[in-house]
Amino acid sequence: MIKKYIKKCEMYSMIISILMIVLSLCLIFKPVKSIETFVLLFSIIMLVNGVIGVVTYFTIDSDERLFSFDLLSGITNILAGVLVFIYRSSLVEVFPIMLGIYVIVSNLLKMQISINLSTVPESNWVLLIINMIIGVLLITNPFESIITITTLCGIFLLVSEVISIVEEIYVLIKIRKFEKFIK
């Protein structure tokens, strides 16, 4: 029974890995389209989340509704989803800059913590500086940077999923050998 379960999990995992390899190839060879698709999916997720919030608000008990922000949250998510959908091409252009600002701000905060903990040996100043450089590159050269990052993500995902498939095949082979050993 456990063998069947493991086999089923490994087969399911292998299917997911194959789909992830397809995704990684899209990220590598069509980074701009991948980013556009990501923004479109994000708007759809916001719309669905908003609709769920509104429906939830009207389906909960009136006592619970007194303390619920589901209606406002749902309407806000629906509006944001619609705006993201309408302005998705502009968001693709602005996304790298927003990402760069986020990277810089988060690393400045980490740098402040490192300064506060400067008496602790082995601080990660090098990594903080590298992250700051990446943030500056995202802001100063946004479109090329995001294409490069997307392509690198695709390469890392591809390598990871190929390794995952090899591991899954290995597990399936071990299970078959174990079955022969028991019989």
Coordinates of C-alpha atoms in Angstrom, one line a residue, residues 2 9 33 44 53 56 61 69 82 84 135 137 147 179:
I2 CA 2.8 2.4 0.9
C9 CA 3.5 10.6 -5.5
K33 CA 6.2 37.2 -22.5
I44 CA -6.7 37.4 -12.3
G53 CA -14.0 38.5 -0.2
T56 CA -17.6 35.8 2.0
D61 CA -23.4 35.7 10.0
F69 CA -13.3 43.8 6.4
V82 CA -9.1 45.5 -12.9
V84 CA -3.6 45.8 -13.1
G135 CA 19.0 46.9 -6.9
L137 CA 21.1 47.9 -11.8
I147 CA 15.0 40.0 -18.7
E179 CA 9.4 -5.2 -4.9

